[in-house]
Amino acid sequence: MNSVKAAQGAKAEAAAQSAAPGMQFASKSVPRHLARGAIGAGLVIGSIALVPVAGPAALLAAPLALIAFRGCPACWMAGLAQTISLGRLERRCVDGVCTLAKGHPAAKSANEPTGPGPGSARP
């Protein structure tokens, strides 16, 4: 009986760990994410605005906005929220109960460059 519960607990923990890093829409930085949004919005607005000049062929630029947005504008907004909160909040799941908690600053600083170390020459 205990082995069945242990196996179910291990499966639930594995599922929680695989779902926790679900930052599929986040960018590396907020300015980079905002630049992608500006490109996507520019493509949508430009394709619609150029219809009187270039005809319906101008609408072919609109699907390129999906690449910049990584899906739809709602996906871009979700990615903006993920990018802003990156490293500040993390989801923790224990015994099937998931909560939001403050992230570990050590994990965030491990991904960021700390600058030149001792003994490195700067040009």
mmCIF file with all atom_site columns, C-alpha atoms in Angstrom:
data_model
loop_
_atom_site.group_PDB
_atom_site.id
_atom_site.type_symbol
_atom_site.label_atom_id
_atom_site.label_alt_id
_atom_site.label_comp_id
_atom_site.label_asym_id
_atom_site.label_entity_id
_atom_site.label_seq_id
_atom_site.pdbx_PDB_ins_code
_atom_site.Cartn_x
_atom_site.Cartn_y
_atom_site.Cartn_z
_atom_site.occupancy
_atom_site.B_iso_or_equiv
_atom_site.pdbx_formal_charge
_atom_site.auth_seq_id
_atom_site.auth_comp_id
_atom_site.auth_asym_id
_atom_site.auth_atom_id
_atom_site.pdbx_PDB_model_num
ATOM 1   C CA . MET A 1 1   ? 0.000  0.000  0.000   1.00 0.00 ? 1   MET A CA 1
ATOM 2   C CA . ASN A 1 2   ? 2.790  2.411  0.912   1.00 0.00 ? 2   ASN A CA 1
ATOM 3   C CA . SER A 1 3   ? 4.655  1.623  -2.308  1.00 0.00 ? 3   SER A CA 1
ATOM 4   C CA . VAL A 1 4   ? 1.580  2.631  -4.332  1.00 0.00 ? 4   VAL A CA 1
ATOM 5   C CA . LYS A 1 5   ? 1.314  5.945  -2.470  1.00 0.00 ? 5   LYS A CA 1
ATOM 6   C CA . ALA A 1 6   ? 5.058  6.511  -2.868  1.00 0.00 ? 6   ALA A CA 1
ATOM 7   C CA . ALA A 1 7   ? 4.811  5.871  -6.610  1.00 0.00 ? 7   ALA A CA 1
ATOM 8   C CA . GLN A 1 8   ? 1.864  8.249  -6.927  1.00 0.00 ? 8   GLN A CA 1
ATOM 9   C CA . GLY A 1 9   ? 3.739  10.868 -4.898  1.00 0.00 ? 9   GLY A CA 1
ATOM 10  C CA . ALA A 1 10  ? 6.796  10.492 -7.131  1.00 0.00 ? 10  ALA A CA 1
ATOM 11  C CA . LYS A 1 11  ? 4.639  10.895 -10.252 1.00 0.00 ? 11  LYS A CA 1
ATOM 12  C CA . ALA A 1 12  ? 2.935  13.994 -8.818  1.00 0.00 ? 12  ALA A CA 1
ATOM 13  C CA . GLU A 1 13  ? 6.297  15.488 -7.845  1.00 0.00 ? 13  GLU A CA 1
ATOM 14  C CA . ALA A 1 14  ? 7.736  14.822 -11.311 1.00 0.00 ? 14  ALA A CA 1
ATOM 15  C CA . ALA A 1 15  ? 4.680  16.412 -12.929 1.00 0.00 ? 15  ALA A CA 1
ATOM 16  C CA . ALA A 1 16  ? 4.959  19.458 -10.651 1.00 0.00 ? 16  ALA A CA 1
ATOM 17  C CA . GLN A 1 17  ? 8.649  19.867 -11.415 1.00 0.00 ? 17  GLN A CA 1
ATOM 18  C CA . SER A 1 18  ? 8.091  19.614 -15.161 1.00 0.00 ? 18  SER A CA 1
ATOM 19  C CA . ALA A 1 19  ? 5.233  22.126 -14.989 1.00 0.00 ? 19  ALA A CA 1
ATOM 20  C CA . ALA A 1 20  ? 7.041  24.586 -12.727 1.00 0.00 ? 20  ALA A CA 1
ATOM 21  C CA . PRO A 1 21  ? 9.550  25.862 -15.290 1.00 0.00 ? 21  PRO A CA 1
ATOM 22  C CA . GLY A 1 22  ? 6.674  26.619 -17.707 1.00 0.00 ? 22  GLY A CA 1
ATOM 23  C CA . MET A 1 23  ? 8.207  29.871 -18.877 1.00 0.00 ? 23  MET A CA 1
ATOM 24  C CA . GLN A 1 24  ? 7.474  29.174 -22.516 1.00 0.00 ? 24  GLN A CA 1
ATOM 25  C CA . PHE A 1 25  ? 6.671  32.768 -23.463 1.00 0.00 ? 25  PHE A CA 1
ATOM 26  C CA . ALA A 1 26  ? 9.244  34.654 -21.375 1.00 0.00 ? 26  ALA A CA 1
ATOM 27  C CA . SER A 1 27  ? 12.159 36.488 -22.965 1.00 0.00 ? 27  SER A CA 1
ATOM 28  C CA . LYS A 1 28  ? 15.649 36.980 -21.602 1.00 0.00 ? 28  LYS A CA 1
ATOM 29  C CA . SER A 1 29  ? 14.951 40.610 -20.676 1.00 0.00 ? 29  SER A CA 1
ATOM 30  C CA . VAL A 1 30  ? 12.078 43.087 -20.534 1.00 0.00 ? 30  VAL A CA 1
ATOM 31  C CA . PRO A 1 31  ? 13.559 45.431 -23.205 1.00 0.00 ? 31  PRO A CA 1
ATOM 32  C CA . ARG A 1 32  ? 13.963 42.469 -25.575 1.00 0.00 ? 32  ARG A CA 1
ATOM 33  C CA . HIS A 1 33  ? 10.360 41.430 -24.929 1.00 0.00 ? 33  HIS A CA 1
ATOM 34  C CA . LEU A 1 34  ? 9.096  44.974 -25.508 1.00 0.00 ? 34  LEU A CA 1
ATOM 35  C CA . ALA A 1 35  ? 11.078 45.124 -28.763 1.00 0.00 ? 35  ALA A CA 1
ATOM 36  C CA . ARG A 1 36  ? 9.384  41.930 -29.955 1.00 0.00 ? 36  ARG A CA 1
ATOM 37  C CA . GLY A 1 37  ? 6.018  43.494 -29.099 1.00 0.00 ? 37  GLY A CA 1
ATOM 38  C CA . ALA A 1 38  ? 6.844  46.669 -31.010 1.00 0.00 ? 38  ALA A CA 1
ATOM 39  C CA . ILE A 1 39  ? 7.885  44.638 -34.062 1.00 0.00 ? 39  ILE A CA 1
ATOM 40  C CA . GLY A 1 40  ? 4.717  42.546 -33.896 1.00 0.00 ? 40  GLY A CA 1
ATOM 41  C CA . ALA A 1 41  ? 2.433  45.556 -33.468 1.00 0.00 ? 41  ALA A CA 1
ATOM 42  C CA . GLY A 1 42  ? 4.240  47.386 -36.255 1.00 0.00 ? 42  GLY A CA 1
ATOM 43  C CA . LEU A 1 43  ? 3.746  44.465 -38.606 1.00 0.00 ? 43  LEU A CA 1
ATOM 44  C CA . VAL A 1 44  ? 0.022  44.236 -37.859 1.00 0.00 ? 44  VAL A CA 1
ATOM 45  C CA . ILE A 1 45  ? -0.586 47.983 -38.109 1.00 0.00 ? 45  ILE A CA 1
ATOM 46  C CA . GLY A 1 46  ? 1.653  48.324 -41.171 1.00 0.00 ? 46  GLY A CA 1
ATOM 47  C CA . SER A 1 47  ? -0.019 45.502 -43.036 1.00 0.00 ? 47  SER A CA 1
ATOM 48  C CA . ILE A 1 48  ? -3.458 46.997 -42.463 1.00 0.00 ? 48  ILE A CA 1
ATOM 49  C CA . ALA A 1 49  ? -2.342 50.549 -43.250 1.00 0.00 ? 49  ALA A CA 1
ATOM 50  C CA . LEU A 1 50  ? -0.664 49.501 -46.510 1.00 0.00 ? 50  LEU A CA 1
ATOM 51  C CA . VAL A 1 51  ? -3.758 47.790 -47.965 1.00 0.00 ? 51  VAL A CA 1
ATOM 52  C CA . PRO A 1 52  ? -4.872 50.969 -49.845 1.00 0.00 ? 52  PRO A CA 1
ATOM 53  C CA . VAL A 1 53  ? -1.379 51.378 -51.307 1.00 0.00 ? 53  VAL A CA 1
ATOM 54  C CA . ALA A 1 54  ? -0.210 47.802 -51.960 1.00 0.00 ? 54  ALA A CA 1
ATOM 55  C CA . GLY A 1 55  ? -3.527 45.980 -52.074 1.00 0.00 ? 55  GLY A CA 1
ATOM 56  C CA . PRO A 1 56  ? -4.394 42.757 -50.268 1.00 0.00 ? 56  PRO A CA 1
ATOM 57  C CA . ALA A 1 57  ? -0.813 41.509 -50.693 1.00 0.00 ? 57  ALA A CA 1
ATOM 58  C CA . ALA A 1 58  ? 0.145  43.818 -47.821 1.00 0.00 ? 58  ALA A CA 1
ATOM 59  C CA . LEU A 1 59  ? -1.833 41.559 -45.478 1.00 0.00 ? 59  LEU A CA 1
ATOM 60  C CA . LEU A 1 60  ? 0.813  38.879 -45.991 1.00 0.00 ? 60  LEU A CA 1
ATOM 61  C CA . ALA A 1 61  ? 2.967  40.752 -43.436 1.00 0.00 ? 61  ALA A CA 1
ATOM 62  C CA . ALA A 1 62  ? 0.399  40.173 -40.674 1.00 0.00 ? 62  ALA A CA 1
ATOM 63  C CA . PRO A 1 63  ? 1.263  36.478 -40.108 1.00 0.00 ? 63  PRO A CA 1
ATOM 64  C CA . LEU A 1 64  ? 4.864  37.534 -39.493 1.00 0.00 ? 64  LEU A CA 1
ATOM 65  C CA . ALA A 1 65  ? 3.579  39.301 -36.392 1.00 0.00 ? 65  ALA A CA 1
ATOM 66  C CA . LEU A 1 66  ? 2.668  35.885 -34.983 1.00 0.00 ? 66  LEU A CA 1
ATOM 67  C CA . ILE A 1 67  ? 6.351  35.006 -35.038 1.00 0.00 ? 67  ILE A CA 1
ATOM 68  C CA . ALA A 1 68  ? 7.261  38.211 -33.201 1.00 0.00 ? 68  ALA A CA 1
ATOM 69  C CA . PHE A 1 69  ? 4.444  37.720 -30.687 1.00 0.00 ? 69  PHE A CA 1
ATOM 70  C CA . ARG A 1 70  ? 5.267  33.974 -30.336 1.00 0.00 ? 70  ARG A CA 1
ATOM 71  C CA . GLY A 1 71  ? 1.648  33.244 -31.001 1.00 0.00 ? 71  GLY A CA 1
ATOM 72  C CA . CYS A 1 72  ? -1.022 35.833 -30.419 1.00 0.00 ? 72  CYS A CA 1
ATOM 73  C CA . PRO A 1 73  ? -0.950 39.195 -28.613 1.00 0.00 ? 73  PRO A CA 1
ATOM 74  C CA . ALA A 1 74  ? -2.360 37.438 -25.526 1.00 0.00 ? 74  ALA A CA 1
ATOM 75  C CA . CYS A 1 75  ? 0.646  35.086 -25.602 1.00 0.00 ? 75  CYS A CA 1
ATOM 76  C CA . TRP A 1 76  ? 2.893  38.135 -25.764 1.00 0.00 ? 76  TRP A CA 1
ATOM 77  C CA . MET A 1 77  ? 1.146  39.635 -22.724 1.00 0.00 ? 77  MET A CA 1
ATOM 78  C CA . ALA A 1 78  ? 1.546  36.376 -20.790 1.00 0.00 ? 78  ALA A CA 1
ATOM 79  C CA . GLY A 1 79  ? 5.217  36.377 -21.747 1.00 0.00 ? 79  GLY A CA 1
ATOM 80  C CA . LEU A 1 80  ? 5.589  39.962 -20.542 1.00 0.00 ? 80  LEU A CA 1
ATOM 81  C CA . ALA A 1 81  ? 4.188  38.982 -17.152 1.00 0.00 ? 81  ALA A CA 1
ATOM 82  C CA . GLN A 1 82  ? 6.511  35.960 -17.048 1.00 0.00 ? 82  GLN A CA 1
ATOM 83  C CA . THR A 1 83  ? 9.519  38.051 -18.042 1.00 0.00 ? 83  THR A CA 1
ATOM 84  C CA . ILE A 1 84  ? 8.817  40.684 -15.385 1.00 0.00 ? 84  ILE A CA 1
ATOM 85  C CA . SER A 1 85  ? 8.292  38.093 -12.647 1.00 0.00 ? 85  SER A CA 1
ATOM 86  C CA . LEU A 1 86  ? 11.200 35.888 -13.751 1.00 0.00 ? 86  LEU A CA 1
ATOM 87  C CA . GLY A 1 87  ? 13.092 34.913 -10.623 1.00 0.00 ? 87  GLY A CA 1
ATOM 88  C CA . ARG A 1 88  ? 10.789 36.839 -8.286  1.00 0.00 ? 88  ARG A CA 1
ATOM 89  C CA . LEU A 1 89  ? 8.090  34.207 -7.896  1.00 0.00 ? 89  LEU A CA 1
ATOM 90  C CA . GLU A 1 90  ? 8.209  30.470 -8.205  1.00 0.00 ? 90  GLU A CA 1
ATOM 91  C CA . ARG A 1 91  ? 5.559  27.803 -7.950  1.00 0.00 ? 91  ARG A CA 1
ATOM 92  C CA . ARG A 1 92  ? 6.073  25.128 -5.319  1.00 0.00 ? 92  ARG A CA 1
ATOM 93  C CA . CYS A 1 93  ? 3.961  21.997 -5.283  1.00 0.00 ? 93  CYS A CA 1
ATOM 94  C CA . VAL A 1 94  ? 3.901  19.709 -2.248  1.00 0.00 ? 94  VAL A CA 1
ATOM 95  C CA . ASP A 1 95  ? 1.470  16.818 -1.875  1.00 0.00 ? 95  ASP A CA 1
ATOM 96  C CA . GLY A 1 96  ? -0.675 18.056 -4.745  1.00 0.00 ? 96  GLY A CA 1
ATOM 97  C CA . VAL A 1 97  ? -1.021 21.581 -3.312  1.00 0.00 ? 97  VAL A CA 1
ATOM 98  C CA . CYS A 1 98  ? 0.696  24.325 -5.317  1.00 0.00 ? 98  CYS A CA 1
ATOM 99  C CA . THR A 1 99  ? 1.540  27.754 -3.929  1.00 0.00 ? 99  THR A CA 1
ATOM 100 C CA . LEU A 1 100 ? 3.425  30.826 -5.106  1.00 0.00 ? 100 LEU A CA 1
ATOM 101 C CA . ALA A 1 101 ? 6.463  31.832 -3.080  1.00 0.00 ? 101 ALA A CA 1
ATOM 102 C CA . LYS A 1 102 ? 9.337  34.245 -3.435  1.00 0.00 ? 102 LYS A CA 1
ATOM 103 C CA . GLY A 1 103 ? 12.101 32.916 -5.647  1.00 0.00 ? 103 GLY A CA 1
ATOM 104 C CA . HIS A 1 104 ? 15.615 32.316 -4.477  1.00 0.00 ? 104 HIS A CA 1
ATOM 105 C CA . PRO A 1 105 ? 17.899 35.253 -5.344  1.00 0.00 ? 105 PRO A CA 1
ATOM 106 C CA . ALA A 1 106 ? 20.814 32.811 -5.620  1.00 0.00 ? 106 ALA A CA 1
ATOM 107 C CA . ALA A 1 107 ? 19.100 31.060 -8.544  1.00 0.00 ? 107 ALA A CA 1
ATOM 108 C CA . LYS A 1 108 ? 18.599 34.374 -10.322 1.00 0.00 ? 108 LYS A CA 1
ATOM 109 C CA . SER A 1 109 ? 22.166 35.539 -9.759  1.00 0.00 ? 109 SER A CA 1
ATOM 110 C CA . ALA A 1 110 ? 23.531 32.231 -11.055 1.00 0.00 ? 110 ALA A CA 1
ATOM 111 C CA . ASN A 1 111 ? 22.068 33.025 -14.496 1.00 0.00 ? 111 ASN A CA 1
ATOM 112 C CA . GLU A 1 112 ? 23.296 36.603 -14.613 1.00 0.00 ? 112 GLU A CA 1
ATOM 113 C CA . PRO A 1 113 ? 26.861 37.524 -15.468 1.00 0.00 ? 113 PRO A CA 1
ATOM 114 C CA . THR A 1 114 ? 28.679 38.971 -12.496 1.00 0.00 ? 114 THR A CA 1
ATOM 115 C CA . GLY A 1 115 ? 31.293 40.846 -14.479 1.00 0.00 ? 115 GLY A CA 1
ATOM 116 C CA . PRO A 1 116 ? 34.972 40.172 -14.940 1.00 0.00 ? 116 PRO A CA 1
ATOM 117 C CA . GLY A 1 117 ? 36.581 38.065 -12.275 1.00 0.00 ? 117 GLY A CA 1
ATOM 118 C CA . PRO A 1 118 ? 39.896 38.712 -10.586 1.00 0.00 ? 118 PRO A CA 1
ATOM 119 C CA . GLY A 1 119 ? 42.816 38.496 -12.911 1.00 0.00 ? 119 GLY A CA 1
ATOM 120 C CA . SER A 1 120 ? 40.849 39.235 -16.052 1.00 0.00 ? 120 SER A CA 1
ATOM 121 C CA . ALA A 1 121 ? 42.067 42.136 -18.103 1.00 0.00 ? 121 ALA A CA 1
ATOM 122 C CA . ARG A 1 122 ? 39.677 44.747 -19.390 1.00 0.00 ? 122 ARG A CA 1
ATOM 123 C CA . PRO A 1 123 ? 40.480 46.385 -22.725 1.00 0.00 ? 123 PRO A CA 1
#
